[in-house]
């Protein structure tokens, strides 16, 4: 069945594959964040209103750029500890280091060398059962690190090859996918030791691991649903997608390397209380499938390969919702097109789209221009916001189609 977006817009920046996230950097509202060309990260708030954060009278949003000046290999966001008043921190990985950056205060939280590289990043929330604090998981060349709120190493373990994907189950179990096709799930204790939950192997590099009952941002570990506690979807570089319940294979489908999966996320689009697996592919198609059977429920198509699929939630939705249906599902194509989807019967999404994205916005106008934030921060590593080289902000192509019921 065709899937209709609730809204859509287009950015001028390209979005690099598998390097996007959503962060609540002010502690309240989601900001789309992604790596783009030239060693830069852009942060774009599609919901900014005309009276907020310097947006212009036409309601256009702000975009800010963070110069990394290196090839960006991974991007993530989340809160670490209580020092930042519930605000999310931006994490950026390169081939040589990891940066934790407080976007709201425009300061570094920590900067750590990563001799094995940072090929994959994931925030794991506190595991109360094992007395483990929130950690930033850093996957590299044959290694997996857990960094605490100060950037200190809380644990380290060996991986069988370069880490290509990370997933965290609701009970805090960490699943690690590697270049050699291995998937290893383990539970980390407070003393840094680990207990292996299960191990399996695929035919090629495991590029995505998406737990069904995953940790949601801002949530501590919890007891998993016994039926789905080890259920996860996966994708590999040879074009295979599938799902397993622990080590047990439930289904697998091979589409070929030319149509490989480029991004994936869990989201309850049907509104039935159980999330589906949403997968984007290199040929521009996107599918919504049932986790346990692989049945295709909805499909959509883009003009460019899908680069990222992320979930945008407000602070209120993050704290109050008990399901994966809160907020908006954002599908991002490599050419900068972004479409937003909402769960059936969910009503309002992460927030009401700002002027410029709603049904009454800009009638008769073909596009609106945003405002580039020009603030720059000084750093010996040349990190910092830089709007001076951007002559214009993203061009938005508003759309306000109602979700398909």
PDB file of N, CA and C in Angstrom, residues 56-123:
ATOM      1  N   UNK A  56      12.838  34.385  10.699  1.00  0.00           N
ATOM      2  CA  UNK A  56      12.332  35.619  10.115  1.00  0.00           C
ATOM      3  C   UNK A  56      10.814  35.660  10.166  1.00  0.00           C
ATOM      4  N   UNK A  57      10.261  36.782   9.742  1.00  0.00           N
ATOM      5  CA  UNK A  57       8.822  36.996   9.853  1.00  0.00           C
ATOM      6  C   UNK A  57       8.040  36.025   9.005  1.00  0.00           C
ATOM      7  N   UNK A  58       8.649  35.450   7.985  1.00  0.00           N
ATOM      8  CA  UNK A  58       7.968  34.474   7.146  1.00  0.00           C
ATOM      9  C   UNK A  58       7.900  33.105   7.763  1.00  0.00           C
ATOM     10  N   UNK A  59       8.537  32.928   8.950  1.00  0.00           N
ATOM     11  CA  UNK A  59       8.470  31.658   9.632  1.00  0.00           C
ATOM     12  C   UNK A  59       9.539  30.682   9.205  1.00  0.00           C
ATOM     13  N   UNK A  60      10.525  31.127   8.430  1.00  0.00           N
ATOM     14  CA  UNK A  60      11.560  30.218   7.974  1.00  0.00           C
ATOM     15  C   UNK A  60      12.425  29.770   9.137  1.00  0.00           C
ATOM     16  N   UNK A  61      12.986  28.577   9.021  1.00  0.00           N
ATOM     17  CA  UNK A  61      13.757  27.990  10.103  1.00  0.00           C
ATOM     18  C   UNK A  61      15.228  28.330   9.994  1.00  0.00           C
ATOM     19  N   UNK A  62      15.950  28.003  11.037  1.00  0.00           N
ATOM     20  CA  UNK A  62      17.374  28.250  11.074  1.00  0.00           C
ATOM     21  C   UNK A  62      18.131  26.977  10.782  1.00  0.00           C
ATOM     22  N   UNK A  63      19.265  27.137  10.144  1.00  0.00           N
ATOM     23  CA  UNK A  63      20.201  26.032   9.967  1.00  0.00           C
ATOM     24  C   UNK A  63      21.564  26.511  10.434  1.00  0.00           C
ATOM     25  N   UNK A  64      22.264  25.659  11.149  1.00  0.00           N
ATOM     26  CA  UNK A  64      23.598  25.981  11.638  1.00  0.00           C
ATOM     27  C   UNK A  64      24.562  24.898  11.181  1.00  0.00           C
ATOM     28  N   UNK A  65      25.809  25.283  10.991  1.00  0.00           N
ATOM     29  CA  UNK A  65      26.819  24.343  10.532  1.00  0.00           C
ATOM     30  C   UNK A  65      27.914  24.197  11.585  1.00  0.00           C
ATOM     31  N   UNK A  66      28.348  22.984  11.794  1.00  0.00           N
ATOM     32  CA  UNK A  66      29.458  22.685  12.683  1.00  0.00           C
ATOM     33  C   UNK A  66      30.599  22.125  11.848  1.00  0.00           C
ATOM     34  N   UNK A  67      31.696  22.859  11.797  1.00  0.00           N
ATOM     35  CA  UNK A  67      32.860  22.437  11.014  1.00  0.00           C
ATOM     36  C   UNK A  67      33.666  21.393  11.773  1.00  0.00           C
ATOM     37  N   UNK A  68      33.830  20.232  11.168  1.00  0.00           N
ATOM     38  CA  UNK A  68      34.664  19.190  11.745  1.00  0.00           C
ATOM     39  C   UNK A  68      35.999  19.117  11.010  1.00  0.00           C
ATOM     40  N   UNK A  69      35.968  19.444   9.718  1.00  0.00           N
ATOM     41  CA  UNK A  69      37.173  19.479   8.889  1.00  0.00           C
ATOM     42  C   UNK A  69      37.871  18.128   8.784  1.00  0.00           C
ATOM     43  N   UNK A  70      37.118  17.073   8.987  1.00  0.00           N
ATOM     44  CA  UNK A  70      37.582  15.705   8.793  1.00  0.00           C
ATOM     45  C   UNK A  70      36.435  14.897   8.219  1.00  0.00           C
ATOM     46  N   UNK A  71      36.759  13.736   7.691  1.00  0.00           N
ATOM     47  CA  UNK A  71      35.698  12.848   7.224  1.00  0.00           C
ATOM     48  C   UNK A  71      34.895  12.357   8.420  1.00  0.00           C
ATOM     49  N   UNK A  72      33.585  12.601   8.386  1.00  0.00           N
ATOM     50  CA  UNK A  72      32.701  12.223   9.495  1.00  0.00           C
ATOM     51  C   UNK A  72      32.209  10.802   9.265  1.00  0.00           C
ATOM     52  N   UNK A  73      32.413   9.935  10.240  1.00  0.00           N
ATOM     53  CA  UNK A  73      32.059   8.528  10.094  1.00  0.00           C
ATOM     54  C   UNK A  73      30.809   8.136  10.868  1.00  0.00           C
ATOM     55  N   UNK A  74      30.431   8.917  11.883  1.00  0.00           N
ATOM     56  CA  UNK A  74      29.259   8.574  12.687  1.00  0.00           C
ATOM     57  C   UNK A  74      28.756   9.801  13.430  1.00  0.00           C
ATOM     58  N   UNK A  75      27.433   9.850  13.635  1.00  0.00           N
ATOM     59  CA  UNK A  75      26.778  10.951  14.351  1.00  0.00           C
ATOM     60  C   UNK A  75      25.708  10.364  15.264  1.00  0.00           C
ATOM     61  N   UNK A  76      25.605  10.877  16.488  1.00  0.00           N
ATOM     62  CA  UNK A  76      24.568  10.445  17.423  1.00  0.00           C
ATOM     63  C   UNK A  76      24.241  11.592  18.359  1.00  0.00           C
ATOM     64  N   UNK A  77      23.126  11.461  19.092  1.00  0.00           N
ATOM     65  CA  UNK A  77      22.735  12.483  20.066  1.00  0.00           C
ATOM     66  C   UNK A  77      22.048  11.817  21.240  1.00  0.00           C
ATOM     67  N   UNK A  78      22.192  12.441  22.415  1.00  0.00           N
ATOM     68  CA  UNK A  78      21.542  11.915  23.605  1.00  0.00           C
ATOM     69  C   UNK A  78      22.102  12.582  24.840  1.00  0.00           C
ATOM     70  N   UNK A  79      21.454  12.350  25.976  1.00  0.00           N
ATOM     71  CA  UNK A  79      21.889  12.941  27.242  1.00  0.00           C
ATOM     72  C   UNK A  79      22.839  11.992  27.952  1.00  0.00           C
ATOM     73  N   UNK A  80      23.893  12.552  28.552  1.00  0.00           N
ATOM     74  CA  UNK A  80      24.825  11.786  29.374  1.00  0.00           C
ATOM     75  C   UNK A  80      24.929  12.466  30.736  1.00  0.00           C
ATOM     76  N   UNK A  81      24.400  11.835  31.753  1.00  0.00           N
ATOM     77  CA  UNK A  81      24.473  12.411  33.085  1.00  0.00           C
ATOM     78  C   UNK A  81      23.481  13.550  33.272  1.00  0.00           C
ATOM     79  N   UNK A  82      23.545  14.195  34.451  1.00  0.00           N
ATOM     80  CA  UNK A  82      22.585  15.238  34.811  1.00  0.00           C
ATOM     81  C   UNK A  82      23.151  16.632  34.687  1.00  0.00           C
ATOM     82  N   UNK A  83      24.371  16.767  34.190  1.00  0.00           N
ATOM     83  CA  UNK A  83      25.039  18.069  34.181  1.00  0.00           C
ATOM     84  C   UNK A  83      24.490  19.033  33.142  1.00  0.00           C
ATOM     85  N   UNK A  84      23.685  18.545  32.212  1.00  0.00           N
ATOM     86  CA  UNK A  84      23.242  19.391  31.103  1.00  0.00           C
ATOM     87  C   UNK A  84      21.736  19.651  31.133  1.00  0.00           C
ATOM     88  N   UNK A  85      21.121  19.480  32.289  1.00  0.00           N
ATOM     89  CA  UNK A  85      19.706  19.830  32.499  1.00  0.00           C
ATOM     90  C   UNK A  85      18.780  19.152  31.498  1.00  0.00           C
ATOM     91  N   UNK A  86      19.071  17.909  31.184  1.00  0.00           N
ATOM     92  CA  UNK A  86      18.194  17.157  30.299  1.00  0.00           C
ATOM     93  C   UNK A  86      18.386  17.436  28.825  1.00  0.00           C
ATOM     94  N   UNK A  87      19.346  18.306  28.481  1.00  0.00           N
ATOM     95  CA  UNK A  87      19.598  18.594  27.072  1.00  0.00           C
ATOM     96  C   UNK A  87      20.396  17.465  26.435  1.00  0.00           C
ATOM     97  N   UNK A  88      20.115  17.202  25.166  1.00  0.00           N
ATOM     98  CA  UNK A  88      20.898  16.224  24.435  1.00  0.00           C
ATOM     99  C   UNK A  88      22.247  16.809  24.049  1.00  0.00           C
ATOM    100  N   UNK A  89      23.246  15.949  23.995  1.00  0.00           N
ATOM    101  CA  UNK A  89      24.593  16.290  23.548  1.00  0.00           C
ATOM    102  C   UNK A  89      24.788  15.680  22.163  1.00  0.00           C
ATOM    103  N   UNK A  90      25.479  16.394  21.291  1.00  0.00           N
ATOM    104  CA  UNK A  90      25.801  15.897  19.955  1.00  0.00           C
ATOM    105  C   UNK A  90      27.136  15.168  19.999  1.00  0.00           C
ATOM    106  N   UNK A  91      27.175  13.953  19.452  1.00  0.00           N
ATOM    107  CA  UNK A  91      28.394  13.156  19.388  1.00  0.00           C
ATOM    108  C   UNK A  91      28.793  12.975  17.927  1.00  0.00           C
ATOM    109  N   UNK A  92      30.065  13.228  17.647  1.00  0.00           N
ATOM    110  CA  UNK A  92      30.566  13.136  16.277  1.00  0.00           C
ATOM    111  C   UNK A  92      31.806  12.252  16.264  1.00  0.00           C
ATOM    112  N   UNK A  93      31.806  11.253  15.384  1.00  0.00           N
ATOM    113  CA  UNK A  93      32.945  10.365  15.269  1.00  0.00           C
ATOM    114  C   UNK A  93      33.659  10.546  13.942  1.00  0.00           C
ATOM    115  N   UNK A  94      34.991  10.464  13.973  1.00  0.00           N
ATOM    116  CA  UNK A  94      35.815  10.494  12.763  1.00  0.00           C
ATOM    117  C   UNK A  94      36.749   9.283  12.794  1.00  0.00           C
ATOM    118  N   UNK A  95      37.657   9.222  11.861  1.00  0.00           N
ATOM    119  CA  UNK A  95      38.598   8.114  11.832  1.00  0.00           C
ATOM    120  C   UNK A  95      39.637   8.151  12.920  1.00  0.00           C
ATOM    121  N   UNK A  96      39.706   9.283  13.668  1.00  0.00           N
ATOM    122  CA  UNK A  96      40.758   9.424  14.680  1.00  0.00           C
ATOM    123  C   UNK A  96      40.276   9.900  16.041  1.00  0.00           C
ATOM    124  N   UNK A  97      39.023  10.389  16.156  1.00  0.00           N
ATOM    125  CA  UNK A  97      38.603  10.958  17.434  1.00  0.00           C
ATOM    126  C   UNK A  97      37.091  10.974  17.583  1.00  0.00           C
ATOM    127  N   UNK A  98      36.661  11.291  18.807  1.00  0.00           N
ATOM    128  CA  UNK A  98      35.231  11.426  19.140  1.00  0.00           C
ATOM    129  C   UNK A  98      35.040  12.764  19.838  1.00  0.00           C
ATOM    130  N   UNK A  99      34.061  13.540  19.365  1.00  0.00           N
ATOM    131  CA  UNK A  99      33.724  14.829  19.969  1.00  0.00           C
ATOM    132  C   UNK A  99      32.337  14.752  20.590  1.00  0.00           C
ATOM    133  N   UNK A 100      32.212  15.229  21.844  1.00  0.00           N
ATOM    134  CA  UNK A 100      30.910  15.432  22.482  1.00  0.00           C
ATOM    135  C   UNK A 100      30.700  16.936  22.581  1.00  0.00           C
ATOM    136  N   UNK A 101      29.605  17.421  22.010  1.00  0.00           N
ATOM    137  CA  UNK A 101      29.421  18.866  21.846  1.00  0.00           C
ATOM    138  C   UNK A 101      28.067  19.304  22.393  1.00  0.00           C
ATOM    139  N   UNK A 102      28.068  20.321  23.263  1.00  0.00           N
ATOM    140  CA  UNK A 102      26.838  20.906  23.794  1.00  0.00           C
ATOM    141  C   UNK A 102      26.405  22.014  22.847  1.00  0.00           C
ATOM    142  N   UNK A 103      25.414  21.740  22.030  1.00  0.00           N
ATOM    143  CA  UNK A 103      24.969  22.687  21.008  1.00  0.00           C
ATOM    144  C   UNK A 103      24.367  23.933  21.643  1.00  0.00           C
ATOM    145  N   UNK A 104      23.633  23.768  22.728  1.00  0.00           N
ATOM    146  CA  UNK A 104      22.929  24.886  23.336  1.00  0.00           C
ATOM    147  C   UNK A 104      23.899  25.925  23.902  1.00  0.00           C
ATOM    148  N   UNK A 105      24.997  25.474  24.496  1.00  0.00           N
ATOM    149  CA  UNK A 105      25.973  26.405  25.070  1.00  0.00           C
ATOM    150  C   UNK A 105      27.172  26.632  24.160  1.00  0.00           C
ATOM    151  N   UNK A 106      27.211  25.917  23.023  1.00  0.00           N
ATOM    152  CA  UNK A 106      28.280  26.113  22.041  1.00  0.00           C
ATOM    153  C   UNK A 106      29.657  25.795  22.629  1.00  0.00           C
ATOM    154  N   UNK A 107      29.735  24.678  23.371  1.00  0.00           N
ATOM    155  CA  UNK A 107      30.987  24.292  24.021  1.00  0.00           C
ATOM    156  C   UNK A 107      31.234  22.792  23.869  1.00  0.00           C
ATOM    157  N   UNK A 108      32.506  22.421  23.916  1.00  0.00           N
ATOM    158  CA  UNK A 108      32.870  21.008  23.944  1.00  0.00           C
ATOM    159  C   UNK A 108      32.577  20.429  25.318  1.00  0.00           C
ATOM    160  N   UNK A 109      32.011  19.231  25.353  1.00  0.00           N
ATOM    161  CA  UNK A 109      31.849  18.488  26.609  1.00  0.00           C
ATOM    162  C   UNK A 109      33.091  17.644  26.842  1.00  0.00           C
ATOM    163  N   UNK A 110      33.508  16.926  25.816  1.00  0.00           N
ATOM    164  CA  UNK A 110      34.800  16.258  25.857  1.00  0.00           C
ATOM    165  C   UNK A 110      35.253  15.960  24.439  1.00  0.00           C
ATOM    166  N   UNK A 111      36.541  15.742  24.310  1.00  0.00           N
ATOM    167  CA  UNK A 111      37.161  15.366  23.050  1.00  0.00           C
ATOM    168  C   UNK A 111      38.127  14.240  23.356  1.00  0.00           C
ATOM    169  N   UNK A 112      37.978  13.124  22.655  1.00  0.00           N
ATOM    170  CA  UNK A 112      38.792  11.950  22.981  1.00  0.00           C
ATOM    171  C   UNK A 112      39.376  11.346  21.712  1.00  0.00           C
ATOM    172  N   UNK A 113      40.656  11.056  21.767  1.00  0.00           N
ATOM    173  CA  UNK A 113      41.289  10.352  20.658  1.00  0.00           C
ATOM    174  C   UNK A 113      40.711   8.946  20.539  1.00  0.00           C
ATOM    175  N   UNK A 114      40.576   8.481  19.299  1.00  0.00           N
ATOM    176  CA  UNK A 114      40.070   7.139  19.030  1.00  0.00           C
ATOM    177  C   UNK A 114      41.014   6.460  18.039  1.00  0.00           C
ATOM    178  N   UNK A 115      42.084   5.857  18.532  1.00  0.00           N
ATOM    179  CA  UNK A 115      43.081   5.257  17.648  1.00  0.00           C
ATOM    180  C   UNK A 115      42.511   4.201  16.711  1.00  0.00           C
ATOM    181  N   UNK A 116      41.439   3.516  17.164  1.00  0.00           N
ATOM    182  CA  UNK A 116      40.805   2.499  16.313  1.00  0.00           C
ATOM    183  C   UNK A 116      39.697   3.084  15.449  1.00  0.00           C
ATOM    184  N   UNK A 117      39.507   4.409  15.505  1.00  0.00           N
ATOM    185  CA  UNK A 117      38.453   5.056  14.745  1.00  0.00           C
ATOM    186  C   UNK A 117      37.113   4.973  15.451  1.00  0.00           C
ATOM    187  N   UNK A 118      36.137   5.693  14.910  1.00  0.00           N
ATOM    188  CA  UNK A 118      34.767   5.672  15.443  1.00  0.00           C
ATOM    189  C   UNK A 118      33.829   5.412  14.273  1.00  0.00           C
ATOM    190  N   UNK A 119      33.714   4.162  13.882  1.00  0.00           N
ATOM    191  CA  UNK A 119      32.896   3.794  12.733  1.00  0.00           C
ATOM    192  C   UNK A 119      31.418   3.756  13.063  1.00  0.00           C
ATOM    193  N   UNK A 120      31.076   3.671  14.354  1.00  0.00           N
ATOM    194  CA  UNK A 120      29.672   3.615  14.765  1.00  0.00           C
ATOM    195  C   UNK A 120      29.541   4.197  16.166  1.00  0.00           C
ATOM    196  N   UNK A 121      28.486   5.004  16.383  1.00  0.00           N
ATOM    197  CA  UNK A 121      28.203   5.596  17.691  1.00  0.00           C
ATOM    198  C   UNK A 121      26.762   5.293  18.087  1.00  0.00           C
ATOM    199  N   UNK A 122      26.541   5.070  19.366  1.00  0.00           N
ATOM    200  CA  UNK A 122      25.188   4.866  19.884  1.00  0.00           C
ATOM    201  C   UNK A 122      25.184   5.202  21.358  1.00  0.00           C
ATOM    202  N   UNK A 123      24.175   5.951  21.782  1.00  0.00           N
ATOM    203  CA  UNK A 123      24.026   6.242  23.205  1.00  0.00           C
ATOM    204  C   UNK A 123      23.210   5.138  23.855  1.00  0.00           C
TER     205      UNK A 123
END
